[in-house]
mmCIF file of C-alpha atoms in Angstrom:
data_model
loop_
_atom_site.group_PDB
_atom_site.id
_atom_site.type_symbol
_atom_site.label_atom_id
_atom_site.label_comp_id
_atom_site.label_asym_id
_atom_site.label_seq_id
_atom_site.Cartn_x
_atom_site.Cartn_y
_atom_site.Cartn_z
ATOM 1 C CA GLY A 113 1.857 -12.652 12.953
ATOM 2 C CA GLU A 114 3.384 -9.265 12.219
ATOM 3 C CA ASN A 115 1.329 -6.282 13.329
ATOM 4 C CA VAL A 116 1.812 -2.593 12.567
ATOM 5 C CA GLU A 117 0.022 0.030 14.631
ATOM 6 C CA GLN A 118 -0.232 3.605 13.423
ATOM 7 C CA HIS A 119 -1.175 6.751 15.370
ATOM 8 C CA PRO A 120 -2.991 9.060 15.245
ATOM 9 C CA SER A 121 -5.806 8.073 12.899
ATOM 10 C CA THR A 122 -6.503 11.751 12.160
ATOM 11 C CA LEU A 123 -4.118 14.680 12.532
ATOM 12 C CA SER A 124 -5.042 18.301 11.974
ATOM 13 C CA VAL A 125 -2.265 20.916 11.885
ATOM 14 C CA GLN A 126 -2.003 24.566 10.945
ATOM 15 C CA GLU A 127 -0.338 25.307 7.629
ATOM 16 C CA GLY A 128 3.344 25.906 8.224
ATOM 17 C CA ASP A 129 3.485 23.775 11.376
ATOM 18 C CA SER A 130 5.057 20.328 11.643
ATOM 19 C CA ALA A 131 3.254 16.978 11.595
ATOM 20 C CA VAL A 132 4.435 13.722 13.154
ATOM 21 C CA ILE A 133 2.933 10.279 12.544
ATOM 22 C CA LYS A 134 4.110 7.282 14.560
ATOM 23 C CA CYS A 135 4.109 3.539 13.912
ATOM 24 C CA THR A 136 5.114 0.525 15.950
ATOM 25 C CA TYR A 137 5.778 -2.965 14.656
ATOM 26 C CA SER A 138 5.999 -6.366 16.279
ATOM 27 C CA ASP A 139 8.360 -8.482 14.137
ATOM 28 C CA SER A 140 11.990 -7.983 15.120
ATOM 29 C CA ALA A 141 13.001 -9.392 11.693
ATOM 30 C CA SER A 142 11.445 -6.397 9.885
ATOM 31 C CA ASN A 143 14.149 -4.510 8.029
ATOM 32 C CA TYR A 144 12.347 -2.196 5.601
ATOM 33 C CA PHE A 145 9.940 0.590 6.537
ATOM 34 C CA PRO A 146 8.263 2.656 3.806
ATOM 35 C CA TRP A 147 5.794 5.502 4.017
ATOM 36 C CA TYR A 148 3.102 5.971 1.376
ATOM 37 C CA LYS A 149 0.880 8.956 0.666
ATOM 38 C CA GLN A 150 -2.599 8.417 -0.723
ATOM 39 C CA GLU A 151 -4.510 11.309 -2.223
ATOM 40 C CA LEU A 152 -8.261 11.132 -2.678
ATOM 41 C CA GLY A 153 -9.263 8.737 -5.461
ATOM 42 C CA LYS A 154 -5.708 7.571 -6.133
ATOM 43 C CA GLY A 155 -3.480 4.693 -5.235
ATOM 44 C CA PRO A 156 -0.771 5.016 -2.563
ATOM 45 C CA GLN A 157 2.542 6.535 -3.635
ATOM 46 C CA LEU A 158 5.889 5.919 -1.972
ATOM 47 C CA ILE A 159 7.263 9.131 -0.446
ATOM 48 C CA ILE A 160 10.158 7.918 1.677
ATOM 49 C CA ASP A 161 11.557 4.681 3.080
ATOM 50 C CA ILE A 162 14.202 3.570 5.524
ATOM 51 C CA ARG A 163 16.108 0.359 6.065
ATOM 52 C CA SER A 164 17.077 -1.121 9.391
ATOM 53 C CA ASN A 165 20.753 -0.196 9.145
ATOM 54 C CA VAL A 166 19.876 3.518 9.127
ATOM 55 C CA GLY A 167 18.444 5.578 11.999
ATOM 56 C CA GLU A 168 17.204 8.592 10.069
ATOM 57 C CA LYS A 169 16.591 9.650 6.490
ATOM 58 C CA LYS A 170 15.579 13.049 5.153
ATOM 59 C CA ASP A 171 14.217 14.273 1.835
ATOM 60 C CA GLN A 172 13.526 18.022 1.767
ATOM 61 C CA ARG A 173 10.568 18.613 4.171
ATOM 62 C CA ILE A 174 10.054 14.925 4.934
ATOM 63 C CA ALA A 175 12.066 12.804 7.337
ATOM 64 C CA VAL A 176 11.718 9.334 8.810
ATOM 65 C CA THR A 177 13.309 8.083 12.022
ATOM 66 C CA LEU A 178 13.693 4.479 13.128
ATOM 67 C CA ASN A 179 14.271 3.078 16.599
ATOM 68 C CA LYS A 180 14.877 -0.660 16.171
ATOM 69 C CA THR A 181 15.261 -1.301 19.888
ATOM 70 C CA ALA A 182 11.829 0.124 20.640
ATOM 71 C CA LYS A 183 10.384 -1.140 17.330
ATOM 72 C CA HIS A 184 8.958 2.164 16.257
ATOM 73 C CA PHE A 185 9.409 4.563 13.389
ATOM 74 C CA SER A 186 8.001 7.991 12.652
ATOM 75 C CA LEU A 187 7.268 10.305 9.730
ATOM 76 C CA HIS A 188 8.021 13.989 10.189
ATOM 77 C CA ILE A 189 6.726 16.656 7.812
ATOM 78 C CA THR A 190 7.967 20.199 8.383
ATOM 79 C CA GLU A 191 6.529 23.484 7.061
ATOM 80 C CA THR A 192 3.295 21.757 6.074
ATOM 81 C CA GLN A 193 1.495 22.936 2.944
ATOM 82 C CA PRO A 194 -2.088 22.402 1.686
ATOM 83 C CA GLU A 195 -0.859 19.765 -0.788
ATOM 84 C CA ASP A 196 0.336 17.663 2.153
ATOM 85 C CA SER A 197 -3.315 16.911 2.996
ATOM 86 C CA ALA A 198 -3.778 13.183 2.325
ATOM 87 C CA VAL A 199 -3.863 9.793 4.028
ATOM 88 C CA TYR A 200 -0.436 8.506 5.043
ATOM 89 C CA PHE A 201 0.359 4.809 5.532
ATOM 90 C CA CYS A 202 3.335 3.241 7.236
ATOM 91 C CA ALA A 203 4.370 -0.353 6.576
ATOM 92 C CA ALA A 204 6.965 -2.874 7.691
ATOM 93 C CA SER A 205 8.392 -5.854 5.840
ATOM 94 C CA ASN A 206 7.814 -9.318 7.236
ATOM 95 C CA SER A 207 9.987 -12.434 6.975
ATOM 96 C CA ASN A 208 8.478 -13.182 3.533
ATOM 97 C CA TYR A 209 9.548 -9.723 2.275
ATOM 98 C CA GLN A 210 5.921 -8.663 2.071
ATOM 99 C CA LEU A 211 4.571 -5.466 3.557
ATOM 100 C CA ILE A 212 2.335 -5.302 6.602
ATOM 101 C CA TRP A 213 0.487 -1.999 6.582
ATOM 102 C CA GLY A 214 -0.685 0.380 9.264
ATOM 103 C CA ALA A 215 -4.307 1.549 9.251
ATOM 104 C CA GLY A 216 -3.481 5.021 7.943
ATOM 105 C CA THR A 217 -3.466 8.614 9.205
ATOM 106 C CA LYS A 218 -5.641 11.283 7.646
ATOM 107 C CA LEU A 219 -3.588 14.498 7.689
ATOM 108 C CA ILE A 220 -5.560 17.744 7.444
ATOM 109 C CA ILE A 221 -3.710 21.004 6.841
ATOM 110 C CA LYS A 222 -5.719 23.990 8.065
ATOM 111 C CA PRO A 223 -5.185 27.266 6.145
ATOM 112 C CA ASN B 115 4.479 5.235 -19.715
ATOM 113 C CA ALA B 116 0.935 4.732 -18.442
ATOM 114 C CA GLY B 117 2.283 3.016 -15.306
ATOM 115 C CA VAL B 118 -0.219 0.678 -13.632
ATOM 116 C CA THR B 119 -3.737 0.758 -15.040
ATOM 117 C CA GLN B 120 -6.857 -0.824 -13.589
ATOM 118 C CA THR B 121 -10.335 -1.368 -14.992
ATOM 119 C CA PRO B 122 -13.109 -0.870 -14.177
ATOM 120 C CA LYS B 123 -12.946 2.109 -11.812
ATOM 121 C CA PHE B 124 -16.289 1.248 -10.199
ATOM 122 C CA GLN B 125 -18.339 -1.935 -10.153
ATOM 123 C CA VAL B 126 -21.525 -3.100 -8.465
ATOM 124 C CA LEU B 127 -22.201 -6.832 -8.242
ATOM 125 C CA LYS B 128 -24.972 -8.940 -6.808
ATOM 126 C CA THR B 129 -24.113 -11.697 -4.366
ATOM 127 C CA GLY B 130 -23.030 -14.810 -6.252
ATOM 128 C CA GLN B 131 -21.946 -13.058 -9.431
ATOM 129 C CA SER B 132 -18.415 -13.416 -10.747
ATOM 130 C CA MET B 133 -16.182 -10.861 -12.382
ATOM 131 C CA THR B 134 -12.590 -10.081 -13.303
ATOM 132 C CA LEU B 135 -10.699 -6.967 -12.253
ATOM 133 C CA GLN B 136 -8.102 -6.068 -14.839
ATOM 134 C CA CYS B 137 -4.581 -4.830 -14.091
ATOM 135 C CA ALA B 138 -1.805 -4.006 -16.529
ATOM 136 C CA GLN B 139 1.618 -2.366 -16.266
ATOM 137 C CA ASP B 140 3.972 -1.138 -18.966
ATOM 138 C CA MET B 141 7.138 -0.827 -16.853
ATOM 139 C CA ASN B 142 8.356 -4.390 -17.429
ATOM 140 C CA HIS B 143 8.092 -5.117 -13.702
ATOM 141 C CA GLU B 144 8.402 -8.736 -12.623
ATOM 142 C CA TYR B 145 6.565 -8.394 -9.323
ATOM 143 C CA MET B 146 2.818 -7.682 -9.242
ATOM 144 C CA SER B 147 0.346 -7.759 -6.360
ATOM 145 C CA TRP B 148 -3.309 -7.324 -5.530
ATOM 146 C CA TYR B 149 -4.413 -5.605 -2.319
ATOM 147 C CA ARG B 150 -7.743 -4.755 -0.804
ATOM 148 C CA GLN B 151 -8.245 -1.610 1.239
ATOM 149 C CA ASP B 152 -10.932 -1.468 3.884
ATOM 150 C CA PRO B 153 -11.681 1.456 6.223
ATOM 151 C CA GLY B 154 -9.485 1.445 9.320
ATOM 152 C CA MET B 155 -7.503 -1.612 8.186
ATOM 153 C CA GLY B 156 -4.812 -0.411 5.807
ATOM 154 C CA LEU B 157 -3.972 -2.601 2.817
ATOM 155 C CA ARG B 158 -4.039 -6.388 2.877
ATOM 156 C CA LEU B 159 -2.295 -8.599 0.330
ATOM 157 C CA ILE B 160 -4.608 -10.938 -1.610
ATOM 158 C CA HIS B 161 -2.345 -12.606 -4.195
ATOM 159 C CA TYR B 162 0.978 -11.833 -5.768
ATOM 160 C CA SER B 163 3.190 -12.910 -8.660
ATOM 161 C CA VAL B 164 6.979 -12.880 -8.968
ATOM 162 C CA GLY B 165 6.894 -13.383 -12.742
ATOM 163 C CA ALA B 166 4.887 -14.776 -15.643
ATOM 164 C CA GLY B 167 3.444 -18.172 -14.801
ATOM 165 C CA ILE B 168 4.107 -17.846 -11.050
ATOM 166 C CA THR B 169 1.503 -16.808 -8.485
ATOM 167 C CA ASP B 170 1.110 -17.223 -4.749
ATOM 168 C CA GLN B 171 -1.321 -16.422 -1.962
ATOM 169 C CA GLY B 172 -1.114 -13.441 0.314
ATOM 170 C CA GLU B 173 -2.826 -12.718 3.609
ATOM 171 C CA VAL B 174 -6.477 -12.855 2.427
ATOM 172 C CA PRO B 175 -6.724 -15.086 -0.699
ATOM 173 C CA ASN B 176 -10.055 -16.814 -0.098
ATOM 174 C CA GLY B 177 -12.674 -16.091 -2.770
ATOM 175 C CA TYR B 178 -10.146 -14.781 -5.292
ATOM 176 C CA ASN B 179 -8.132 -16.305 -8.130
ATOM 177 C CA VAL B 180 -5.277 -14.889 -10.163
ATOM 178 C CA SER B 181 -3.205 -15.842 -13.180
ATOM 179 C CA ARG B 182 -0.127 -14.336 -14.814
ATOM 180 C CA SER B 183 0.214 -15.372 -18.431
ATOM 181 C CA THR B 184 2.255 -12.309 -19.426
ATOM 182 C CA THR B 185 4.598 -9.900 -17.641
ATOM 183 C CA GLU B 186 2.183 -7.035 -18.297
ATOM 184 C CA ASP B 187 -1.179 -8.391 -17.089
ATOM 185 C CA PHE B 188 -2.352 -9.670 -13.701
ATOM 186 C CA PRO B 189 -6.152 -10.093 -13.529
ATOM 187 C CA LEU B 190 -8.002 -10.791 -10.282
ATOM 188 C CA ARG B 191 -11.097 -12.988 -10.444
ATOM 189 C CA LEU B 192 -13.910 -12.997 -7.933
ATOM 190 C CA LEU B 193 -15.447 -16.444 -8.151
ATOM 191 C CA SER B 194 -18.761 -15.873 -6.342
ATOM 192 C CA ALA B 195 -19.061 -12.348 -4.964
ATOM 193 C CA ALA B 196 -20.043 -11.861 -1.331
ATOM 194 C CA PRO B 197 -20.878 -8.641 0.578
ATOM 195 C CA SER B 198 -17.637 -9.128 2.574
ATOM 196 C CA GLN B 199 -15.738 -8.485 -0.668
ATOM 197 C CA THR B 200 -17.037 -4.921 -0.841
ATOM 198 C CA SER B 201 -13.788 -2.975 -0.831
ATOM 199 C CA VAL B 202 -11.362 -0.909 -2.873
ATOM 200 C CA TYR B 203 -8.925 -3.089 -4.795
ATOM 201 C CA PHE B 204 -5.447 -1.950 -5.757
ATOM 202 C CA CYS B 205 -2.990 -3.557 -8.106
ATOM 203 C CA ALA B 206 0.708 -2.802 -7.663
ATOM 204 C CA SER B 207 3.937 -3.638 -9.424
ATOM 205 C CA SER B 208 7.590 -3.497 -8.442
ATOM 206 C CA TYR B 209 10.850 -3.756 -10.349
ATOM 207 C CA SER B 210 12.923 -4.727 -7.364
ATOM 208 C CA ASP B 211 13.788 -8.225 -6.233
ATOM 209 C CA SER B 212 11.290 -8.064 -3.390
ATOM 210 C CA LEU B 213 7.569 -7.579 -3.115
ATOM 211 C CA ALA B 214 8.097 -5.029 -0.401
ATOM 212 C CA TYR B 215 10.223 -2.455 -2.132
ATOM 213 C CA GLU B 216 9.134 0.572 -4.162
ATOM 214 C CA GLN B 217 5.691 -0.505 -5.263
ATOM 215 C CA TYR B 218 3.772 1.424 -7.919
ATOM 216 C CA PHE B 219 0.012 1.372 -7.428
ATOM 217 C CA GLY B 220 -2.838 1.667 -9.868
ATOM 218 C CA PRO B 221 -5.773 4.046 -9.243
ATOM 219 C CA GLY B 222 -7.968 1.321 -7.723
ATOM 220 C CA THR B 223 -11.323 -0.350 -8.385
ATOM 221 C CA ARG B 224 -14.170 0.374 -5.987
ATOM 222 C CA LEU B 225 -16.325 -2.750 -5.737
ATOM 223 C CA THR B 226 -19.716 -2.955 -4.058
ATOM 224 C CA VAL B 227 -21.441 -6.311 -3.565
ATOM 225 C CA THR B 228 -25.140 -6.153 -2.711
#
């Protein structure tokens, strides 16, 4: 079945630097790729998404890129701030329009 | 709007006990889902509903039942709790025409089965 791999599992960056989280997926029929942010004790919250007909999407300090040929997509956060510290999940839609989730990346912003 | 609410926030069960995790949303969303979150595994879909009276199984449905009598409520029942069901459970809803898109999550229920 569909599989989504996410790397790294933990990422520590200095405040103000950039952070990049990468995911690969296996199902070539996947056409929707969201990123969710989960703060401690809360449910995941959608922060950005991209569809397969687009290669890149940007929203202020957050951007997502998609390479359909290589079956990978990435989350880029620039000028990181303390409030960016959280667990980030990538996901990919399967043929049943359900989401298959990555295992998550714990992002730590060092002051 | 309260969004998606879940009760209880924490629960401890003994093996073999049953219980119901409550989920409600006030956004008039048709699509609702239940996920479990385990360390190092992301979220896995347990059951979902595309509208009142309609439910279906997700990736890991065994040991769980659901019903959807109203648009607002989507309870998850554990029939006979097992230690393998120790997890954090999230309910989500979506207004779009697909389970995948733009899901709104509740705060979660942390369940421990001893």
